CSV table of C-alpha atoms and ligand atoms in Angstrom, one decimal:
chain,number,residue,atom,x,y,z
T,1,MET,CA,182.2,137.8,77.2
T,2,THR,CA,183.2,134.4,78.5
T,3,ILE,CA,183.3,134.3,82.3
T,4,LEU,CA,183.8,130.6,83.0
T,5,SER,CA,185.3,128.0,80.7
T,6,ALA,CA,186.0,124.3,81.2
T,7,GLU,CA,188.1,122.6,78.7
T,8,GLY,CA,188.8,118.9,78.2
T,9,LEU,CA,187.8,118.1,81.8
T,10,HIS,CA,188.5,114.7,83.1
T,11,LEU,CA,187.2,114.1,86.6
T,12,GLY,CA,186.8,111.3,89.0
T,13,TYR,CA,187.1,109.9,92.5
T,14,ASN,CA,190.3,108.2,93.6
T,15,ASP,CA,191.5,106.6,90.4
T,16,LEU,CA,188.1,106.1,88.9
T,17,GLU,CA,187.3,108.6,86.0
T,18,VAL,CA,183.6,109.5,85.7
T,19,VAL,CA,183.7,112.6,83.5
T,20,HIS,CA,185.7,112.0,80.3
T,21,GLY,CA,186.7,115.2,78.5
T,22,VAL,CA,183.9,117.7,78.9
T,23,THR,CA,184.2,121.3,77.4
T,24,PHE,CA,181.7,124.1,78.0
T,25,ASP,CA,181.7,127.8,78.8
T,26,LEU,CA,179.4,130.4,80.4
T,27,ARG,CA,179.2,133.9,79.2
T,28,GLN,CA,178.0,137.1,80.9
T,29,GLY,CA,174.3,137.3,81.2
T,30,GLU,CA,173.7,133.6,80.5
T,31,VAL,CA,172.1,130.6,82.1
T,32,VAL,CA,173.9,127.4,81.0
T,33,ALA,CA,172.3,124.2,82.0
T,34,LEU,CA,174.0,120.8,82.4
T,35,LEU,CA,171.3,118.1,82.1
T,36,GLY,CA,171.1,114.4,81.9
T,37,PRO,CA,170.2,111.2,83.8
T,38,ASN,CA,171.4,110.2,87.3
T,39,GLY,CA,175.1,109.4,87.4
T,40,ALA,CA,175.9,111.4,84.2
T,41,GLY,CA,178.5,113.4,86.1
T,42,LYS,CA,176.7,116.8,86.5
T,43,THR,CA,177.3,117.1,90.2
T,44,THR,CA,180.9,116.0,89.8
T,45,ILE,CA,181.4,118.9,87.3
T,46,MET,CA,179.9,121.3,89.8
T,47,ARG,CA,182.3,120.1,92.5
T,48,ALA,CA,185.3,120.6,90.2
T,49,VAL,CA,184.2,124.1,89.2
T,50,SER,CA,183.8,125.1,92.8
T,51,GLY,CA,187.1,123.6,93.9
T,52,LEU,CA,185.8,120.7,95.9
T,53,ILE,CA,187.6,118.2,93.7
T,54,ARG,CA,190.6,118.7,91.4
T,55,PRO,CA,190.5,117.8,87.7
T,56,MET,CA,192.5,114.8,86.7
T,57,ARG,CA,193.1,116.6,83.4
T,58,GLY,CA,191.8,119.7,81.7
T,59,SER,CA,191.4,123.3,82.7
T,60,ILE,CA,188.8,125.5,84.4
T,61,ARG,CA,189.1,129.2,84.0
T,62,LEU,CA,187.1,131.9,85.8
T,63,GLY,CA,187.7,135.2,84.0
T,64,THR,CA,191.5,135.5,83.7
T,65,HIS,CA,192.1,133.0,86.6
T,66,ASP,CA,193.1,129.4,86.2
T,67,LEU,CA,191.3,127.6,89.0
T,68,ALA,CA,193.7,124.6,89.0
T,69,GLY,CA,194.9,124.0,92.5
T,70,LEU,CA,192.8,126.7,94.1
T,71,ALA,CA,190.9,125.9,97.3
T,72,ALA,CA,187.1,126.3,97.4
T,73,HIS,CA,187.3,129.5,99.5
T,74,GLN,CA,189.7,131.0,97.1
T,75,ILE,CA,187.3,130.4,94.2
T,76,VAL,CA,184.5,132.0,96.3
T,77,GLY,CA,186.9,135.0,96.7
T,78,LEU,CA,187.2,135.2,92.9
T,79,GLY,CA,183.5,135.4,92.5
T,80,LEU,CA,182.0,131.9,92.0
T,81,ARG,CA,179.5,130.7,94.5
T,82,HIS,CA,178.2,127.1,94.6
T,83,VAL,CA,174.8,126.2,96.0
T,84,PRO,CA,175.1,122.4,96.4
T,85,GLU,CA,172.2,120.0,96.1
T,86,GLY,CA,170.3,119.6,99.4
T,87,ARG,CA,170.0,123.2,100.6
T,88,ARG,CA,172.1,122.9,103.8
T,89,VAL,CA,170.9,126.0,105.6
T,90,PHE,CA,171.7,126.3,109.3
T,91,GLY,CA,168.4,125.1,110.7
T,92,SER,CA,168.9,126.4,114.3
T,93,MET,CA,169.8,129.9,113.1
T,94,SER,CA,167.3,132.6,111.8
T,95,VAL,CA,166.9,133.5,108.2
T,96,ALA,CA,168.7,136.8,108.8
T,97,GLU,CA,171.6,135.0,110.6
T,98,ASN,CA,172.0,132.6,107.7
T,99,LEU,CA,172.2,135.5,105.3
T,100,ARG,CA,174.7,137.3,107.5
T,101,LEU,CA,176.9,134.2,107.5
T,102,GLY,CA,176.9,134.4,103.7
T,103,GLY,CA,178.8,137.6,104.0
T,104,TYR,CA,181.1,136.4,106.7
T,105,SER,CA,184.2,136.1,104.6
T,106,MET,CA,183.8,139.5,103.0
T,107,ARG,CA,185.0,141.8,105.8
T,108,LYS,CA,182.4,144.3,104.8
T,109,ARG,CA,180.9,146.9,107.1
T,110,PRO,CA,177.7,145.8,108.8
T,111,ALA,CA,175.8,148.4,106.9
T,112,GLU,CA,177.0,147.0,103.6
T,113,ILE,CA,176.0,143.5,104.6
T,114,ARG,CA,172.6,144.8,105.7
T,115,SER,CA,172.0,146.4,102.4
T,116,ARG,CA,172.9,143.2,100.5
T,117,ILE,CA,170.6,141.2,102.8
T,118,ASP,CA,167.8,143.7,101.9
T,119,GLU,CA,168.6,143.0,98.2
T,120,VAL,CA,168.0,139.3,98.9
T,121,TYR,CA,164.7,140.2,100.6
T,122,GLY,CA,163.8,142.2,97.4
T,123,LEU,CA,164.5,139.1,95.3
T,124,PHE,CA,162.7,136.7,97.7
T,125,PRO,CA,160.1,138.7,99.7
T,126,ILE,CA,159.1,135.7,101.7
T,127,LEU,CA,162.6,135.6,103.3
T,128,GLY,CA,162.1,139.2,104.5
T,129,GLN,CA,158.8,138.2,106.1
T,130,ARG,CA,160.5,135.3,107.8
T,131,ALA,CA,163.7,137.1,108.7
T,132,HIS,CA,163.6,136.1,112.4
T,133,GLN,CA,162.2,132.6,111.9
T,134,LEU,CA,164.5,129.7,112.4
T,135,ALA,CA,165.7,128.4,109.0
T,136,GLY,CA,164.9,124.8,110.0
T,137,THR,CA,161.2,125.7,110.2
T,138,LEU,CA,161.0,127.0,106.6
T,139,SER,CA,159.4,125.0,103.8
T,140,GLY,CA,161.7,123.3,101.4
T,141,GLY,CA,161.2,126.0,98.8
T,142,GLU,CA,162.0,128.8,101.3
T,143,GLN,CA,165.1,126.9,102.4
T,144,GLN,CA,166.2,126.7,98.8
T,145,MET,CA,165.6,130.5,98.4
T,146,LEU,CA,167.7,131.0,101.5
T,147,ALA,CA,170.5,128.9,100.2
T,148,VAL,CA,170.5,130.9,97.0
T,149,GLY,CA,170.1,134.2,98.9
T,150,ARG,CA,173.1,133.3,101.1
T,151,ALA,CA,175.3,132.7,98.1
T,152,LEU,CA,174.2,136.1,96.6
T,153,ILE,CA,175.4,138.1,99.6
T,154,THR,CA,178.9,138.2,98.1
T,155,ARG,CA,177.5,139.4,94.8
T,156,PRO,CA,179.1,136.6,92.8
T,157,THR,CA,179.8,136.8,89.1
T,158,VAL,CA,178.9,133.1,88.7
T,159,LEU,CA,176.3,131.2,90.6
T,160,ALA,CA,176.6,127.4,90.3
T,161,LEU,CA,173.2,125.9,91.2
T,162,ASP,CA,172.9,122.2,91.7
T,163,GLU,CA,169.4,120.8,91.5
T,164,PRO,CA,167.6,123.8,92.9
T,165,SER,CA,164.2,122.5,92.2
T,166,LEU,CA,164.7,119.0,93.7
T,167,GLY,CA,161.7,118.0,95.7
T,168,LEU,CA,159.8,121.3,95.2
T,169,SER,CA,156.4,122.0,93.8
T,170,PRO,CA,156.2,123.1,90.2
T,171,ARG,CA,155.1,126.6,91.3
T,172,ILE,CA,158.1,127.1,93.7
T,173,SER,CA,160.5,125.5,91.2
T,174,HIS,CA,159.3,127.9,88.6
T,175,GLU,CA,159.8,130.8,91.0
T,176,ILE,CA,163.4,129.8,91.8
T,177,LEU,CA,164.3,129.1,88.2
T,178,SER,CA,162.8,132.4,87.0
T,179,THR,CA,164.8,134.2,89.7
T,180,ALA,CA,167.9,132.4,88.4
T,181,ALA,CA,167.2,133.7,84.9
T,182,ARG,CA,166.7,137.2,86.3
T,183,LEU,CA,170.0,137.1,88.2
T,184,ALA,CA,171.7,136.1,84.9
T,185,ARG,CA,170.3,139.1,83.1
T,186,ASP,CA,171.3,141.3,86.1
T,187,GLY,CA,174.9,140.2,85.9
T,188,THR,CA,175.3,137.0,87.8
T,189,ALA,CA,175.8,134.2,85.2
T,190,VAL,CA,174.2,130.9,86.2
T,191,LEU,CA,175.6,127.4,85.8
T,192,LEU,CA,172.6,125.2,86.4
T,193,VAL,CA,172.3,121.5,87.1
T,194,GLU,CA,168.7,120.3,87.0
T,195,GLN,CA,166.8,117.1,87.0
T,196,ASN,CA,163.7,118.9,85.8
T,197,ILE,CA,164.9,119.1,82.2
T,198,ARG,CA,161.8,120.8,80.8
T,199,ALA,CA,161.8,123.6,83.4
T,200,ALA,CA,165.6,124.1,82.9
T,201,LEU,CA,165.3,124.3,79.1
T,202,ARG,CA,162.7,127.0,79.5
T,203,ILE,CA,165.2,129.4,81.2
T,204,ALA,CA,168.5,128.1,79.8
T,205,ASP,CA,170.2,130.2,77.1
T,206,ARG,CA,172.3,127.1,76.3
T,207,ALA,CA,172.3,123.6,77.6
T,208,HIS,CA,174.4,120.4,77.4
T,209,VAL,CA,173.0,117.0,77.8
T,210,LEU,CA,175.4,114.6,79.5
T,211,GLU,CA,175.4,110.8,79.5
T,212,LEU,CA,178.0,108.6,81.3
T,213,GLY,CA,180.4,111.5,81.7
T,214,ARG,CA,180.3,112.9,78.1
T,215,ILE,CA,178.3,115.7,76.4
T,216,VAL,CA,176.1,114.0,73.9
T,217,LEU,CA,173.9,117.0,72.8
T,218,SER,CA,174.3,120.8,73.0
T,219,GLY,CA,172.1,123.6,71.9
T,220,THR,CA,170.1,126.6,73.0
T,221,GLY,CA,167.3,125.9,75.5
T,222,ALA,CA,164.7,126.3,72.7
T,223,GLN,CA,166.6,124.0,70.3
T,224,LEU,CA,166.8,121.2,72.8
T,225,ALA,CA,163.2,121.6,74.0
T,226,ALA,CA,162.1,121.2,70.4
T,227,ASP,CA,164.4,118.3,69.6
T,228,PRO,CA,162.5,115.0,69.1
T,229,GLN,CA,165.4,112.9,70.6
T,230,VAL,CA,165.4,115.1,73.7
T,231,GLU,CA,161.6,114.8,73.9
T,232,ALA,CA,161.6,111.0,73.5
T,233,THR,CA,164.6,110.3,75.7
T,234,TYR,CA,164.3,112.8,78.5
T,235,LEU,CA,161.0,114.7,78.4
T,236,SER,CA,158.3,112.2,78.0
T,237,GLY,CA,156.9,111.8,81.4
T,238,GLN,CA,157.9,115.3,82.6
T,239,ALA,CA,155.1,117.8,83.0
T,240,ALA,CA,153.7,120.4,80.6
T,241,PRO,CA,154.8,120.4,77.0
T,242,THR,CA,156.2,123.7,75.6
T,243,PRO,CA,155.4,125.0,72.1
T,244,GLY,CA,157.9,123.4,69.7
T,245,ARG,CA,160.3,125.4,67.7
T,246,ASP,CA,162.3,123.9,64.8
T,247,ALA,CA,166.0,124.5,65.1
T,248,PRO,CA,169.1,122.6,64.5
T,249,VAL,CA,170.8,120.8,67.4
T,250,ASP,CA,174.5,120.3,67.7
T,251,ARG,CA,174.7,116.5,68.0
T,252,LYS,CA,177.7,115.0,69.6
T,253,ALA,CA,176.6,111.4,69.7
T,254,GLY,CA,179.4,108.9,69.1
T,255,HIS,CA,181.8,110.6,71.5
S,301,ATP,P1,172.8,112.6,90.2
S,301,ATP,O1,171.7,113.5,89.7
S,301,ATP,O2,172.4,111.3,90.5
S,301,ATP,O3,173.6,113.3,91.3
S,301,ATP,P2,175.0,113.3,88.4
S,301,ATP,O4,174.8,113.5,86.9
S,301,ATP,O5,175.1,114.6,89.2
S,301,ATP,O6,173.8,112.5,88.9
S,301,ATP,P3,177.4,112.5,89.7
S,301,ATP,O7,176.8,112.6,91.1
S,301,ATP,O8,178.3,113.5,89.3
S,301,ATP,O9,176.2,112.4,88.6
S,301,ATP,O10,178.0,111.0,89.6
S,301,ATP,C1,178.8,110.6,88.4
S,301,ATP,C2,179.5,109.3,88.8
S,301,ATP,O11,180.4,109.5,89.9
S,301,ATP,C3,178.5,108.2,89.3
S,301,ATP,O12,178.9,107.0,88.8
S,301,ATP,C4,178.7,108.3,90.8
S,301,ATP,O13,178.4,107.0,91.3
S,301,ATP,C5,180.1,108.7,91.0
S,301,ATP,N1,180.3,109.4,92.2
S,301,ATP,C6,179.7,110.5,92.6
S,301,ATP,N2,180.1,111.0,93.8
S,301,ATP,C7,181.1,110.1,94.2
S,301,ATP,C8,182.0,110.0,95.3
S,301,ATP,N3,181.9,110.9,96.3
S,301,ATP,N4,182.8,109.0,95.3
S,301,ATP,C9,182.9,108.1,94.4
S,301,ATP,N5,182.1,108.1,93.2
S,301,ATP,C10,181.2,109.1,93.1
């Protein structure tokens, strides 16, 4: 079942268009990755999906709702949470307080919020161990876990994760991306933007490669990981090769 769909999206800043007609969807249980070099337009798409910028043209639908014209907080209310690049936890508040803030808009009983916070501690046990520590004293990886955990308090149907592994060690990146894959299986579909293409392809059910605001390649994570063009253009230089699998890739070059 399709949860999120973007069709013919044209996006930009002021009058300058930087995303030129992008179409993709996200189905229940899936991780879909948007990949590509700096400036390709990935973050701009995340901003549009979460209501931070309005499309110049095209549509974005979340379930049965057309997101056109909705404010970011209304989109949160419909079940989509965005974890922007750069973590942005409240450094002078404790881990537990940060998580409570995640549920601030829900008007739930404190007991309900507490049980959701416990779910986050189940997902990221280190956060439970650091519940009373100031978020600003956490490591980069722990702060990223907290940012993800805070978004999960409202039990979103879609989690939009922008560069969750940026600046983190391979081990912590792996932990965060594996958790994202688990979340997808458990009912929170994940739209993922990653600069670590190899790691993203390992967990993505499907992925799109963007260049200069257009999708130039699409396929399953396994197909793209095995594609020689992806290997030559984007993966050489990135760590740890994965076993190759031959599969066709939907090429959209020439758009
Ligand atoms: P990166 O990994 O570098 O963030 P990206 O694929 O996410 O790359 P975007 O950040 O979406 O790319 O940028 C796409 C284009 O939009 C770039 O040309 C960028 O300079 C431009 N851009 C991004 N943010 C703004 C902004 N706030 N105002 C004006 N132009 C912007």
